[in-house]
Coordinates of C-alpha atoms and ligand atoms in Angstrom, one line a residue:
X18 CA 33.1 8.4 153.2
X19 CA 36.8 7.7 152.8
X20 CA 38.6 5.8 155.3
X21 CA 42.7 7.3 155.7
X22 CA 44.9 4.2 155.3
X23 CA 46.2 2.7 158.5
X24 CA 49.5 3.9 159.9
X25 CA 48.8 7.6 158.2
X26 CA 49.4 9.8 160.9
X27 CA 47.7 13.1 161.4
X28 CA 48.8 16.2 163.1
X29 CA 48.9 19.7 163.5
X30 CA 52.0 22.1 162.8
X31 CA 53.2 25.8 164.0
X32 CA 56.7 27.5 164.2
X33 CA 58.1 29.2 167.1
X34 CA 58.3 32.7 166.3
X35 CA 54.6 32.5 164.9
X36 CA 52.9 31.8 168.4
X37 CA 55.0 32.1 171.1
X38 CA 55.2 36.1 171.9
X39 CA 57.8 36.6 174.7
X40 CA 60.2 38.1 172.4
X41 CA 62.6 39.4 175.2
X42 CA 61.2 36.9 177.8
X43 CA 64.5 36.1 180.3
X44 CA 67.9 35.9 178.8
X45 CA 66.6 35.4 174.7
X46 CA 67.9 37.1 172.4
X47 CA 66.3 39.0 169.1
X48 CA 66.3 36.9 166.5
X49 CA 66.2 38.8 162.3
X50 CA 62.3 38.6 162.5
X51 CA 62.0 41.0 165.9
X52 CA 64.2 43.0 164.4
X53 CA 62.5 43.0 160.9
X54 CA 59.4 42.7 162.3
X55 CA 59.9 46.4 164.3
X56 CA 60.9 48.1 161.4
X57 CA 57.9 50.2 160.6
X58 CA 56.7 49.4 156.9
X59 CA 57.8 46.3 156.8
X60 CA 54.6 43.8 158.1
X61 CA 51.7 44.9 155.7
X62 CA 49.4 45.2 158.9
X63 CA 51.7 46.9 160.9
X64 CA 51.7 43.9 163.8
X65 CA 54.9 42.7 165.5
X66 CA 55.5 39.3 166.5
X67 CA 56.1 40.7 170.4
X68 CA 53.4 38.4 171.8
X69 CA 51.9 36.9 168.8
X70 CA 49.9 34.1 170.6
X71 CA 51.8 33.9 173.8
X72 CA 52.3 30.3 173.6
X73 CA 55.4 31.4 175.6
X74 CA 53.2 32.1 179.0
X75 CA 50.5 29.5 178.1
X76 CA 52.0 26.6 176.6
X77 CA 49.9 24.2 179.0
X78 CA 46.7 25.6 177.1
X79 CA 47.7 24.3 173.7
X80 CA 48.9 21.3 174.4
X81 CA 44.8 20.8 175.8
X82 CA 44.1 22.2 172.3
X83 CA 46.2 19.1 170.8
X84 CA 44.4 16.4 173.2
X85 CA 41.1 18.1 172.3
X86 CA 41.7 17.5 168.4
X87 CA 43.6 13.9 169.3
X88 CA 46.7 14.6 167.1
X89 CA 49.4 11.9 167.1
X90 CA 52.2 14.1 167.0
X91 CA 52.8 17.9 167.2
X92 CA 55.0 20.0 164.7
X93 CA 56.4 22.7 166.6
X94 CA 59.9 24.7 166.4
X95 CA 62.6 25.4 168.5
X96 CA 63.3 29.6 168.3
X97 CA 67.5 29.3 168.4
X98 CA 68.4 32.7 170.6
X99 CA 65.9 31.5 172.9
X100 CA 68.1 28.6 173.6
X101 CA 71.5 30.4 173.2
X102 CA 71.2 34.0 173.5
X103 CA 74.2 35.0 171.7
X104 CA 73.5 32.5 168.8
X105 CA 76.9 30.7 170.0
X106 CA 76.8 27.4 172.2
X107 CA 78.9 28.5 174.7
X108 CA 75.9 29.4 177.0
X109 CA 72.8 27.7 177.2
X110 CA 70.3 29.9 178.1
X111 CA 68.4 27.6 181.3
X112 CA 64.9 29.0 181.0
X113 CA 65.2 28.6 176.9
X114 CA 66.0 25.1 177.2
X115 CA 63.8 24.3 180.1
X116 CA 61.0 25.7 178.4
X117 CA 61.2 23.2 175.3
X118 CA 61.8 20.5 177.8
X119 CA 59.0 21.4 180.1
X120 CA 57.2 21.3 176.8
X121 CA 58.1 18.4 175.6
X122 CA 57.8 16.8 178.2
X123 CA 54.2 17.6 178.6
X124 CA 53.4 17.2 174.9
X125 CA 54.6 13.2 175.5
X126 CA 52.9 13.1 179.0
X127 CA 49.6 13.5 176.8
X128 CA 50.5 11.1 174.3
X129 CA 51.2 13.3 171.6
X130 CA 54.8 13.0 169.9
X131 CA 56.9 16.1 169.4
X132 CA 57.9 17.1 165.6
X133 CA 61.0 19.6 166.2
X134 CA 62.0 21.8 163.5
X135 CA 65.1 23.5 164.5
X136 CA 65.0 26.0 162.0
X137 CA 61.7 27.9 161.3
X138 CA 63.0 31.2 160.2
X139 CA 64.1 32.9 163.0
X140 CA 68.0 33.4 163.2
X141 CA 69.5 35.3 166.3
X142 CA 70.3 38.6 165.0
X143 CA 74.0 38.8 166.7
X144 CA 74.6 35.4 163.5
X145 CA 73.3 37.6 161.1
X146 CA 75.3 40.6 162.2
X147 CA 78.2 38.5 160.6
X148 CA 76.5 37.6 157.7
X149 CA 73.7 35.2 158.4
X150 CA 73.5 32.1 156.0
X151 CA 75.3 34.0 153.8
X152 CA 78.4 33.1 156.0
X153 CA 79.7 29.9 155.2
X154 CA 80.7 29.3 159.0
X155 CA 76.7 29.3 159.6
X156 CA 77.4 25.3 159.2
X157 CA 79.8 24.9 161.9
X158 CA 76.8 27.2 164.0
X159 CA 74.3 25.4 162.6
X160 CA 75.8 22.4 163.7
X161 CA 76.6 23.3 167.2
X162 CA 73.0 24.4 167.8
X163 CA 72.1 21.1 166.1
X164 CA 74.1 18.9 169.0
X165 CA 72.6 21.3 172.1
X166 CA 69.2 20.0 171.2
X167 CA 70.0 16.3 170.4
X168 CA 71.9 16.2 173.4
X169 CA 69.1 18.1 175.8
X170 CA 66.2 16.7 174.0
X171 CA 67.0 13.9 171.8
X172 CA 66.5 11.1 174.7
X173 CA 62.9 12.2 174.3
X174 CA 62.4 13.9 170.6
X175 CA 62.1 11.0 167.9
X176 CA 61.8 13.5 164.5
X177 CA 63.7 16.0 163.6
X178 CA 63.6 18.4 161.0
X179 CA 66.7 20.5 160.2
X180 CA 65.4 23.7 158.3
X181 CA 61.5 24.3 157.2
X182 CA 61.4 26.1 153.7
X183 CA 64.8 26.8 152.5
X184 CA 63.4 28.8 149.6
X185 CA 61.5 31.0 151.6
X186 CA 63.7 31.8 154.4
X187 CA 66.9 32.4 151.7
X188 CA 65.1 33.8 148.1
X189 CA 62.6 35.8 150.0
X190 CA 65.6 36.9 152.5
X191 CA 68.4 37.8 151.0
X192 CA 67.5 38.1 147.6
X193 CA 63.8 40.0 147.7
X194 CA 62.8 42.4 150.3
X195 CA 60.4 40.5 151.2
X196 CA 61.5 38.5 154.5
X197 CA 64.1 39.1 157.1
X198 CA 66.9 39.4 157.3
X199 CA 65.9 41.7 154.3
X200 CA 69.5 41.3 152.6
X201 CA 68.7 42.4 148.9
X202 CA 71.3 40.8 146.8
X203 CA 69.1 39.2 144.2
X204 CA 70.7 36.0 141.9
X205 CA 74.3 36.4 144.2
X206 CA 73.7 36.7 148.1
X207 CA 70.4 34.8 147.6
X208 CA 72.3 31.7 146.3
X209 CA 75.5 31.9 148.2
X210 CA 73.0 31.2 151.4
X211 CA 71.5 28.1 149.7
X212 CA 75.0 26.5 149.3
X213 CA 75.5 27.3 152.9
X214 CA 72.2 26.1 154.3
X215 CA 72.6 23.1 152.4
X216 CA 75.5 22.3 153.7
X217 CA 74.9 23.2 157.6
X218 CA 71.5 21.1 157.1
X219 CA 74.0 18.2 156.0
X220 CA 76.0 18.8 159.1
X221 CA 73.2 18.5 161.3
X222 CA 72.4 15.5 159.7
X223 CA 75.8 13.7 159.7
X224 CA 76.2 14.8 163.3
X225 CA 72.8 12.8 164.4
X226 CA 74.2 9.2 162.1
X227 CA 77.4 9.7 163.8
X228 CA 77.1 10.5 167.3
X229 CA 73.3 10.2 168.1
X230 CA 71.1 8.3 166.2
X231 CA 72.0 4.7 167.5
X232 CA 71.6 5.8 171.1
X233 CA 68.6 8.1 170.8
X234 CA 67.0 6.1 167.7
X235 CA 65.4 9.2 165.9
X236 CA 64.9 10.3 162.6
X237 CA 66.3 13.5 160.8
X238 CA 65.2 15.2 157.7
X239 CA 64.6 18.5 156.2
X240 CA 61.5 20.4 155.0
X241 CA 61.1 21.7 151.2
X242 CA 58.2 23.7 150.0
X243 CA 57.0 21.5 147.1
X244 CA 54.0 23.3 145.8
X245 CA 53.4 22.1 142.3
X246 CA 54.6 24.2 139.2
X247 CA 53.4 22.6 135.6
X248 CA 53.2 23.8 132.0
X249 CA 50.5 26.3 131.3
X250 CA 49.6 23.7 128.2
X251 CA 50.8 21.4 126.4
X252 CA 53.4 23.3 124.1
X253 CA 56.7 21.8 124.4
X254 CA 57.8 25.1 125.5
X255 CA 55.0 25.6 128.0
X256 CA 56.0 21.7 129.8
X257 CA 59.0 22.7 129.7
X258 CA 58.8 26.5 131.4
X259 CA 57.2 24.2 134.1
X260 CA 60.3 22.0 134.5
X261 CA 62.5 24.6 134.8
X262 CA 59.8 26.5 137.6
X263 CA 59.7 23.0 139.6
X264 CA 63.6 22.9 139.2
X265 CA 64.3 26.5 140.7
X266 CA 61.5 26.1 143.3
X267 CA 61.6 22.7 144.3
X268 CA 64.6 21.2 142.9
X269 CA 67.5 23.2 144.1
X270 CA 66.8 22.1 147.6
X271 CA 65.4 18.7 146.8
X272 CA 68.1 17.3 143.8
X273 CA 71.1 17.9 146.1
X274 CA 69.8 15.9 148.9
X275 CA 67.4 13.1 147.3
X276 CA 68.6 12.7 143.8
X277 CA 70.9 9.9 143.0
X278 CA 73.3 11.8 141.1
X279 CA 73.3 14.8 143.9
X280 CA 74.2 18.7 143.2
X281 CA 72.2 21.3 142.0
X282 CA 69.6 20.7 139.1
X283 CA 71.6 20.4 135.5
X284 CA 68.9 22.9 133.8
X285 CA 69.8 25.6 136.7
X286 CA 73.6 25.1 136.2
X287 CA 73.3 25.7 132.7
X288 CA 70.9 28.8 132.6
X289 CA 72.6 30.8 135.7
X290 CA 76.0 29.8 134.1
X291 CA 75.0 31.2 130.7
X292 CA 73.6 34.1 131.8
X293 CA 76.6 34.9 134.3
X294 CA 78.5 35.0 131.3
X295 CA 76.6 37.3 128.6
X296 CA 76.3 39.8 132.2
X297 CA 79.7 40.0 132.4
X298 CA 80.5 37.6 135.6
X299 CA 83.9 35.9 135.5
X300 CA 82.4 32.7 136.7
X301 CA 78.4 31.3 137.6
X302 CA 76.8 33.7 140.0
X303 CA 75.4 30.1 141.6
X304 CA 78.1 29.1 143.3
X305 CA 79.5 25.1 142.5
X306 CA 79.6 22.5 144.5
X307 CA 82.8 20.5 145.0
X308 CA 82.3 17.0 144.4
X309 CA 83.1 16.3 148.2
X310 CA 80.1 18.7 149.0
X311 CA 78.1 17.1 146.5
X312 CA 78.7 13.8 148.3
X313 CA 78.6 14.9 151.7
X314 CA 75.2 16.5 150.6
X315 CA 73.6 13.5 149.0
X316 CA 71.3 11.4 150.9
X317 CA 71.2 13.3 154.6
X318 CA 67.9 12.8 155.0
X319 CA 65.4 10.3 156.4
X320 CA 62.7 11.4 154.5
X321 CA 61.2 13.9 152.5
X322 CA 60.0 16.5 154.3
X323 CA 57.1 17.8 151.9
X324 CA 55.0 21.7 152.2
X325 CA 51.9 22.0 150.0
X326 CA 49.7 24.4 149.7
X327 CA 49.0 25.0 145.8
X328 CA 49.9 24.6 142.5
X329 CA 51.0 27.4 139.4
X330 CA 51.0 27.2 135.9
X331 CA 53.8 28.4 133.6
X332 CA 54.8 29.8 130.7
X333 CA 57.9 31.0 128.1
X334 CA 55.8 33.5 126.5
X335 CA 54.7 35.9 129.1
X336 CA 58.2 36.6 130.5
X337 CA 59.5 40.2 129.3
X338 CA 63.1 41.1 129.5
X339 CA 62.7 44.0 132.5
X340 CA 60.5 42.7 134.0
X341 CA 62.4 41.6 136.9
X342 CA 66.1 43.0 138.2
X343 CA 69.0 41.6 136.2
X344 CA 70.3 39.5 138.0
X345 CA 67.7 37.8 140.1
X346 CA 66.6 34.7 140.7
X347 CA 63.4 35.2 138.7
X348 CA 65.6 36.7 135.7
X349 CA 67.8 33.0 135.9
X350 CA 64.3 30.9 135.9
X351 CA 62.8 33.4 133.1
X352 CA 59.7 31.8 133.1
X353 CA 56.4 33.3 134.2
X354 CA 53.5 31.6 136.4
X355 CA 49.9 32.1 138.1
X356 CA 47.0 30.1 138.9
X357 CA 45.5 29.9 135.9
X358 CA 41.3 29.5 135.7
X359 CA 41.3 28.5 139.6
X360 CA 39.3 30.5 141.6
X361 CA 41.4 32.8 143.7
X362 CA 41.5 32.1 147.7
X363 CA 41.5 34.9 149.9
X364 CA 45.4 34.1 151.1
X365 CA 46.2 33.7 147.0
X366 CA 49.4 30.9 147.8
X367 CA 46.8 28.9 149.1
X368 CA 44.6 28.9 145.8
X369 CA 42.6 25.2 146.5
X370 CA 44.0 23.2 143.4
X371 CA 43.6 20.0 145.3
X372 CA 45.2 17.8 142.2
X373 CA 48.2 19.7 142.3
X374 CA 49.3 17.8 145.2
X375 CA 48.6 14.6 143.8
X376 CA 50.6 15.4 141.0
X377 CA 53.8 16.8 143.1
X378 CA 53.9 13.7 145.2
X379 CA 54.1 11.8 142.3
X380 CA 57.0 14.0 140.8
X381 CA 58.7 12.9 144.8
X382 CA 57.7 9.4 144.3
X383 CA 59.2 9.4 140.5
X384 CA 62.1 11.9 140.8
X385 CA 64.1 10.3 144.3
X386 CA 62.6 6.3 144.3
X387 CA 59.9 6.4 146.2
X388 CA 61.2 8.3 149.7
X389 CA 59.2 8.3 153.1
X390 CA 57.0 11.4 152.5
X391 CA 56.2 13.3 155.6
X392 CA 53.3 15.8 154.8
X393 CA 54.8 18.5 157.1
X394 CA 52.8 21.7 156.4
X395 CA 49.4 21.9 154.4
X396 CA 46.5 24.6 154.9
X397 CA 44.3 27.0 153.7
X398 CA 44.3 31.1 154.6
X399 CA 41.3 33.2 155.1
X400 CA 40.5 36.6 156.9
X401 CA 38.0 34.8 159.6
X402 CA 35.1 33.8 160.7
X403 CA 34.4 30.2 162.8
X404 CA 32.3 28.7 160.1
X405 CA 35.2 28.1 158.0
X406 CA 33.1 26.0 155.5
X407 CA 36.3 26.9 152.7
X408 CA 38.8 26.1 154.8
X409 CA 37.2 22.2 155.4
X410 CA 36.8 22.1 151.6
X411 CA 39.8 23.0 151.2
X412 CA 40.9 19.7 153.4
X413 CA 38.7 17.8 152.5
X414 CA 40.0 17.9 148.6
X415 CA 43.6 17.8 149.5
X416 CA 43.4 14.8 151.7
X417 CA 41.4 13.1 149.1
X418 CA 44.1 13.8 146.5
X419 CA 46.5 12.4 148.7
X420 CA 45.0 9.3 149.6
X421 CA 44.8 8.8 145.7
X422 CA 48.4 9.3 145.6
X423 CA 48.8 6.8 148.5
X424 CA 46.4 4.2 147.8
X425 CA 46.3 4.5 143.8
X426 CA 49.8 5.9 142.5
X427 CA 51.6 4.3 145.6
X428 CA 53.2 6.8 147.0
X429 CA 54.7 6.2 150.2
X430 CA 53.4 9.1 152.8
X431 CA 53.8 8.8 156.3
X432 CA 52.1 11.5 158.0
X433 CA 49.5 14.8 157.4
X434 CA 50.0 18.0 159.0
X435 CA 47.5 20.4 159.0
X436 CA 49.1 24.4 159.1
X437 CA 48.1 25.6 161.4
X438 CA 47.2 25.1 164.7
X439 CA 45.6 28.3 165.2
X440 CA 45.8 31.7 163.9
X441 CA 49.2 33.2 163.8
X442 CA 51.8 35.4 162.8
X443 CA 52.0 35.7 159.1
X444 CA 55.6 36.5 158.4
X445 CA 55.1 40.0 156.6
X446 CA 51.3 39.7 156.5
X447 CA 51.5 40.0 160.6
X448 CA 48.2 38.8 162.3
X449 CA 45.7 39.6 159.3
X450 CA 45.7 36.2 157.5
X451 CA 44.0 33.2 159.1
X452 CA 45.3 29.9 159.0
X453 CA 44.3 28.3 162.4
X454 CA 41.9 25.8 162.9
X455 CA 41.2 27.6 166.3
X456 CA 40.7 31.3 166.1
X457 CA 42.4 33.5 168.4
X458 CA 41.1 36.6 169.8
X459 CA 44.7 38.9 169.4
X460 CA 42.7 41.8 171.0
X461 CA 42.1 40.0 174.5
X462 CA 45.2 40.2 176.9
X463 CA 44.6 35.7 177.1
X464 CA 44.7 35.8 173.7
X465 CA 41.5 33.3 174.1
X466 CA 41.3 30.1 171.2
X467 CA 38.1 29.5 170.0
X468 CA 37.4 26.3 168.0
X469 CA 36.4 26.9 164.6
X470 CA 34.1 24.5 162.4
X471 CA 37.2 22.8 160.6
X472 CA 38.7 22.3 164.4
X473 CA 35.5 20.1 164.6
X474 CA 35.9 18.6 161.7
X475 CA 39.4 17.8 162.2
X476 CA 38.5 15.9 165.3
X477 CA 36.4 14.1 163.7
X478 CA 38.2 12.9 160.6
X479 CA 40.8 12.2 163.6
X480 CA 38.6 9.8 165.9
X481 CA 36.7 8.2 162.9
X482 CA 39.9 8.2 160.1
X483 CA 37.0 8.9 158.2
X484 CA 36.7 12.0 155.3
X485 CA 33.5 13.2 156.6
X486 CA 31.2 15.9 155.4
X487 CA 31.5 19.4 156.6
X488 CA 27.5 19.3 156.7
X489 CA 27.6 16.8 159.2
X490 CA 30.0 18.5 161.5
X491 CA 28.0 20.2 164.5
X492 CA 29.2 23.4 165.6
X493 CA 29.8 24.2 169.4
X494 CA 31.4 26.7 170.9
X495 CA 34.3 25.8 172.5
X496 CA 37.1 28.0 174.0
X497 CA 40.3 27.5 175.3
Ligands
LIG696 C1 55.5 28.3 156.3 C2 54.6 28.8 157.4 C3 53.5 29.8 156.9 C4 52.7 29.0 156.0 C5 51.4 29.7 155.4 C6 54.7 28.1 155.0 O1 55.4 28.6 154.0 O2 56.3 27.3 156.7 O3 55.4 29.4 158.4 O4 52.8 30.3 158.0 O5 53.4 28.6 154.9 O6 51.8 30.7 154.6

């Protein structure tokens, strides 16, 4: 029976377009995912995200949710054309802003504190029209959305996170058609939009030290997906295939901003340089950053803002030649990776390899001296069912791995957030996958929560800060 250390706080986390349905409620806008998300084909279930949860309309409801589980803080996000309909500050839309105030309000009326990202994913669709993140002047929008919120909000919002996921949103956007806004210009477009979201995160940040932080006393950082990537064995060529995987994933988000020396990973530079070259490219297809950037990039942010779910292994050997486009961004890292002998999880990303997280917020701790670590996202997918023994197992391990981190290796992490709240919309899964520690029923027009066993559970480990057993956890129904 493990006690969690004093001052680790524990939470829950969701993202705006995931739950809150009311896609065209008053004056919002569409943002890339209702647009992606109605192109038939393109979300594997066939789901849109028109009402999702409808967190929209019922917002009171989850914030009884978050008192029942007695969360310290709640992660949620702020959807942008809700809040300026034509992606530009020159109108505030009045019921998109009153409804994250109303909200937030509420949240801190309970006692819980609001986590804001400001940037989960979903981009008004009139900003892409001129070229999304792939337009440099997306920091000078970026940073003008950035001051709307601080200036509505920040009297009362204390944590800030700038973007969740660069990788996802940018690799899987514009690079693989994978994601909205389903841009498919693999190893160019992909990394011209991480040089500009990298830059309007830095914006955001400088704009809250300047102007904001010493009235409103807040913190601002950004979220990177840091799920582990390590050698398939120890060959030489094997630790190193894992280097280079940790440095594209992880890395070329995280080196710019935490890293002493700032700028993108050396090993990248040199590999997308030399293969620029022998394809014929005048200059790197990864674009440079100018000293001034690199400076103006280093150290904007308060803490690291760290995404786990699991860990893959990697190797020289398997990668062919043709077996990805030329260029990509899988061509540049030209190393190969899977989850080796772990037993598969339903939702695969979320394959329970509970050391892995250890061992990537050690790589944190030894790579950028030690930085605050907020746990922002961590969770396990299913297909349902309330006795979610799995998905407690899956907690169970992962929280165990990270109070060895804490309490053995020293690392210094602030808070846990469990993804998700409750079952939501999977990006281009739609509503199939199940991540929420409530279940919701998409079928009935309420869109009723039921507690599931790890909601229980949760509580629990919550009122007691004690790891308890899934065995002992007594199963009721409760609905919301
Ligand atoms: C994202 C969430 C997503 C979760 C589970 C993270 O990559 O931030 O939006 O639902 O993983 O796949």
């Amino acid at each position: 029976m493990r006690k969690l250390p004093d001052g680790l706080q524990v939470g829950v986390a969701t993202a705006a377009f995931q739950i809150e349905g009311g896609w065209n409620a008053s004056d919002k806008s569409p943002s890339i995912w209702d647009t992606y998300s109605h192109i038939p084909g393109k979300i594997k279930d066939g789901t849109d995200g028109n009402d999702t949860c409808k967190s929209y309309e019922y917002y009171l409801r989850d914030i009884k949710m978050l008192k029942f589980l007695g969360v310290s803080f709640y992660r949620f996000s702020i959807s942008w054309p809700r809040v300026l309909p034509s992606g530009f500050s020159n109108k505030i839309s009045e019921d998109g802003i009153g409804y994250y105030s109303r909200f937030v309000d509420e949240l801190l009326a309970n006692g819980i504190e609001p986590v804001v990202t400001m940037y989960h994913w979903d981009l008004p669709q009139s900003l892409q029209d001129l070229g999304g993140w792939a337009n440099p002047l997306i920091a000078d929008w970026f940073e003008d959305y950035a001051r709307v919120l601080y200036k509505t909000l920040g009297d009362r919002v204390k944590t800030w996170i700038t973007l969740n996921e660069p990788k996802q949103f940018l690799i899987h956007g514009y690079g693989m058609n994978r994601f909205a806004p389903d841009i498919v210009s693999p190893g160019i477009g992909d990394y011209m939009a991480v040089k500009n979201a990298l830059l309007a995160h830095a914006r955001a940040w400088h704009l809250y030290d300047k102007e904001y932080r010493e009235k409103q006393k807040g913190t601002i950082g950004i979220t990177i997906a840091t799920d582990f990537r390590e050698g398939a064995s120890d060959s030489p060529a094997d630790i190193e295939a894992g280097n280079i995987a940790m440095d594209f994933e992880v890395g070329f988000y995280s080196h710019p901003i935490f890293s002493s020396t700032g700028g993108f990973p050396e090993r990248m530079i040199k590999r997308i340089g030399d293969k620029s070259a022998e394809q014929g490219f005048p200059r790197s297809r990864l674009p440079e950053l100018s000293q001034k950037e690199i400076e103006f990039i280093k150290g904007t942010s308060d803490f690291y803002g760290f995404n786990h779910y699991s860990t893959k292994f990697y190797t020289m050997d398997k990668y062919k030649n043709g077996t990805f486009p030329v260029p990509s961004y899988e061509d540049d890292m030209g190393v190969v990776g899977d989850y080796g002998n772990y037993e598969l999880a339903p939702i695969i990303h979320t394959t329970k390899i509970p050391k892995g997280i250890r061992k990537a917020l050690n790589w944190v701790k030894d790579k950028y001296n030690n930085p605050q670590v907020l746990i922002t996202e961590n969770g396990y997918g299913n297909f349902g069912g309330v006795d979610d023994f799995d998905r407690i197992d899956y907690y169970s391990d992962y929280i165990d791995a990270i109070l060895d981190a804490i309490e053995v290796d020293g690392c210094n992490v602030k808070t846990f957030t469990a993804w998700s709240l409750m079952d939501n919309f999977e990006w281009d899964s739609g509503l199939t996958p199940k991540f929420g520690l409530f279940a919701v029923d998409f079928e009935d027009e309420k869109r009723t929560r039921k507690a599931r066993l790890s909601a229980l559970w949760y509580k629990n480990l919550i009122a007691d800060r004690t790891l308890g057993s899934a065995d002992e956890t007594e199963f009721e129904e409760i609905l919301f």
